[in-house]
């Protein structure tokens, strides 16, 4: 396995493992390698120092080799280093998607009747003409959803609101 330091066209650095360098080239060319920060697929290898195995790791070093030169301490407080711009945890597409799901929920709850766990029974009654035709929403188990599908009842799952559940 080869660990590559990678960089996207937006300047985000990240690492990834590949079985061979050809594997990285193939996956990058096909758009399978993307930046975890911005999802850009324009990714290339970043400059990195080679990781060479040392042969002297098992030997004890002489005490003189382990001394570190002392640095003078300044009496002034250290200045804060200007860091990189904050990185958004979700991208613009994700934000737009969440807004659409939220708008969908608002529309459904404003224009449909909430029947709760009675959804499957009420949908069947409407389908068979035993109840007035109207838009409804609620909860159904997987078995109830299969039964509704087999009966020919048209329905769609309503996605969860962003930020609820996992």
GROMACS .gro file of C-alpha atoms in nm:
model
  166
    1UNK     CA    1   0.000   0.000   0.000
    2UNK     CA    2   0.115   0.352  -0.080
    3UNK     CA    3   0.010   0.657   0.120
    4UNK     CA    4  -0.014   0.970  -0.092
    5UNK     CA    5  -0.036   1.330   0.022
    6UNK     CA    6  -0.297   1.479  -0.211
    7UNK     CA    7  -0.418   1.829  -0.292
    8UNK     CA    8  -0.733   1.943  -0.473
    9UNK     CA    9  -0.767   2.237  -0.711
   10UNK     CA   10  -0.903   2.444  -0.419
   11UNK     CA   11  -0.583   2.388  -0.218
   12UNK     CA   12  -0.716   2.141   0.041
   13UNK     CA   13  -0.452   1.891   0.158
   14UNK     CA   14  -0.547   1.536   0.252
   15UNK     CA   15  -0.405   1.183   0.250
   16UNK     CA   16  -0.523   0.858   0.100
   17UNK     CA   17  -0.394   0.503   0.053
   18UNK     CA   18  -0.367   0.318  -0.279
   19UNK     CA   19  -0.248  -0.031  -0.369
   20UNK     CA   20  -0.017   0.101  -0.644
   21UNK     CA   21   0.068   0.431  -0.808
   22UNK     CA   22  -0.114   0.307  -1.119
   23UNK     CA   23  -0.421   0.249  -0.902
   24UNK     CA   24  -0.413   0.614  -0.790
   25UNK     CA   25  -0.369   0.736  -1.149
   26UNK     CA   26  -0.658   0.520  -1.273
   27UNK     CA   27  -0.895   0.620  -0.991
   28UNK     CA   28  -0.808   0.990  -1.021
   29UNK     CA   29  -0.858   0.982  -1.400
   30UNK     CA   30  -1.200   0.818  -1.358
   31UNK     CA   31  -1.309   1.073  -1.094
   32UNK     CA   32  -1.315   0.827  -0.803
   33UNK     CA   33  -1.078   1.033  -0.587
   34UNK     CA   34  -1.239   1.342  -0.437
   35UNK     CA   35  -1.148   1.602  -0.178
   36UNK     CA   36  -1.317   1.528   0.158
   37UNK     CA   37  -1.359   1.902   0.220
   38UNK     CA   38  -1.508   2.035  -0.106
   39UNK     CA   39  -1.575   1.715  -0.307
   40UNK     CA   40  -1.362   1.837  -0.598
   41UNK     CA   41  -1.246   1.554  -0.823
   42UNK     CA   42  -0.956   1.760  -0.958
   43UNK     CA   43  -0.699   1.597  -0.731
   44UNK     CA   44  -0.326   1.549  -0.774
   45UNK     CA   45  -0.037   1.424  -0.567
   46UNK     CA   46   0.119   1.686  -0.342
   47UNK     CA   47   0.490   1.721  -0.281
   48UNK     CA   48   0.587   1.490   0.001
   49UNK     CA   49   0.903   1.370   0.168
   50UNK     CA   50   0.987   1.006   0.107
   51UNK     CA   51   0.938   0.774   0.401
   52UNK     CA   52   1.261   0.574   0.401
   53UNK     CA   53   1.315   0.295   0.653
   54UNK     CA   54   1.618   0.357   0.874
   55UNK     CA   55   1.860   0.081   0.962
   56UNK     CA   56   1.984   0.241   1.286
   57UNK     CA   57   1.652   0.250   1.471
   58UNK     CA   58   1.744  -0.037   1.700
   59UNK     CA   59   2.080   0.107   1.804
   60UNK     CA   60   2.128   0.332   2.104
   61UNK     CA   61   2.235   0.683   2.018
   62UNK     CA   62   2.522   0.848   2.199
   63UNK     CA   63   2.411   1.101   2.459
   64UNK     CA   64   2.583   1.381   2.269
   65UNK     CA   65   2.356   1.317   1.968
   66UNK     CA   66   2.048   1.375   2.179
   67UNK     CA   67   2.133   1.727   2.300
   68UNK     CA   68   1.916   2.009   2.171
   69UNK     CA   69   2.042   2.362   2.135
   70UNK     CA   70   1.857   2.602   2.367
   71UNK     CA   71   1.660   2.885   2.209
   72UNK     CA   72   1.634   3.230   2.373
   73UNK     CA   73   1.294   3.308   2.521
   74UNK     CA   74   1.130   3.637   2.429
   75UNK     CA   75   0.973   3.851   2.703
   76UNK     CA   76   0.694   3.954   2.462
   77UNK     CA   77   0.387   3.737   2.414
   78UNK     CA   78   0.387   3.524   2.103
   79UNK     CA   79   0.192   3.655   1.807
   80UNK     CA   80  -0.094   3.444   1.679
   81UNK     CA   81  -0.017   3.286   1.346
   82UNK     CA   82  -0.270   3.365   1.078
   83UNK     CA   83  -0.437   3.034   1.004
   84UNK     CA   84  -0.607   2.914   0.694
   85UNK     CA   85  -0.960   3.025   0.623
   86UNK     CA   86  -1.220   2.820   0.808
   87UNK     CA   87  -1.341   2.518   0.615
   88UNK     CA   88  -1.714   2.456   0.582
   89UNK     CA   89  -1.819   2.114   0.707
   90UNK     CA   90  -2.080   2.090   0.433
   91UNK     CA   91  -2.063   2.223   0.080
   92UNK     CA   92  -2.297   2.450  -0.111
   93UNK     CA   93  -2.472   2.155  -0.278
   94UNK     CA   94  -2.541   1.995   0.060
   95UNK     CA   95  -2.678   2.325   0.193
   96UNK     CA   96  -2.904   2.361  -0.113
   97UNK     CA   97  -3.023   2.001  -0.073
   98UNK     CA   98  -3.105   2.056   0.295
   99UNK     CA   99  -3.300   2.371   0.206
  100UNK     CA  100  -3.501   2.175  -0.056
  101UNK     CA  101  -3.583   1.897   0.192
  102UNK     CA  102  -3.689   2.156   0.450
  103UNK     CA  103  -3.910   2.330   0.191
  104UNK     CA  104  -4.062   1.994   0.093
  105UNK     CA  105  -4.146   1.923   0.458
  106UNK     CA  106  -4.302   2.266   0.499
  107UNK     CA  107  -4.516   2.214   0.188
  108UNK     CA  108  -4.633   1.865   0.287
  109UNK     CA  109  -4.717   1.960   0.645
  110UNK     CA  110  -4.904   2.271   0.526
  111UNK     CA  111  -5.109   2.093   0.257
  112UNK     CA  112  -5.161   1.738   0.387
  113UNK     CA  113  -5.325   1.575   0.686
  114UNK     CA  114  -5.099   1.405   0.938
  115UNK     CA  115  -5.245   1.062   1.014
  116UNK     CA  116  -4.947   0.936   1.213
  117UNK     CA  117  -4.914   0.558   1.254
  118UNK     CA  118  -5.252   0.508   1.081
  119UNK     CA  119  -5.091   0.597   0.745
  120UNK     CA  120  -5.113   0.250   0.586
  121UNK     CA  121  -5.477   0.196   0.692
  122UNK     CA  122  -5.583   0.544   0.580
  123UNK     CA  123  -5.398   0.515   0.246
  124UNK     CA  124  -5.573   0.182   0.178
  125UNK     CA  125  -5.915   0.332   0.261
  126UNK     CA  126  -5.850   0.621   0.022
  127UNK     CA  127  -5.724   0.380  -0.247
  128UNK     CA  128  -6.037   0.161  -0.217
  129UNK     CA  129  -6.271   0.461  -0.209
  130UNK     CA  130  -6.375   0.401   0.152
  131UNK     CA  131  -6.247   0.743   0.260
  132UNK     CA  132  -6.236   1.086   0.096
  133UNK     CA  133  -5.944   1.140  -0.140
  134UNK     CA  134  -5.699   1.383   0.019
  135UNK     CA  135  -5.325   1.425   0.070
  136UNK     CA  136  -5.200   1.252   0.384
  137UNK     CA  137  -4.868   1.182   0.551
  138UNK     CA  138  -4.763   0.970   0.846
  139UNK     CA  139  -4.554   0.673   0.949
  140UNK     CA  140  -4.554   0.318   0.812
  141UNK     CA  141  -4.349   0.009   0.885
  142UNK     CA  142  -4.153  -0.164   0.611
  143UNK     CA  143  -4.415  -0.443   0.603
  144UNK     CA  144  -4.695  -0.185   0.566
  145UNK     CA  145  -4.505  -0.012   0.284
  146UNK     CA  146  -4.464  -0.346   0.103
  147UNK     CA  147  -4.833  -0.420   0.145
  148UNK     CA  148  -4.930  -0.076   0.009
  149UNK     CA  149  -4.700  -0.129  -0.290
  150UNK     CA  150  -4.850  -0.473  -0.360
  151UNK     CA  151  -5.201  -0.319  -0.341
  152UNK     CA  152  -5.100  -0.059  -0.601
  153UNK     CA  153  -5.117   0.239  -0.366
  154UNK     CA  154  -4.892   0.520  -0.485
  155UNK     CA  155  -4.686   0.678  -0.207
  156UNK     CA  156  -4.341   0.819  -0.146
  157UNK     CA  157  -4.130   0.824   0.168
  158UNK     CA  158  -4.084   1.172   0.308
  159UNK     CA  159  -3.713   1.230   0.381
  160UNK     CA  160  -3.624   1.321   0.739
  161UNK     CA  161  -3.559   1.683   0.814
  162UNK     CA  162  -3.190   1.776   0.812
  163UNK     CA  163  -3.045   1.764   1.161
  164UNK     CA  164  -3.287   1.498   1.290
  165UNK     CA  165  -3.151   1.151   1.350
  166UNK     CA  166  -2.826   1.048   1.186
   0.00000   0.00000   0.00000
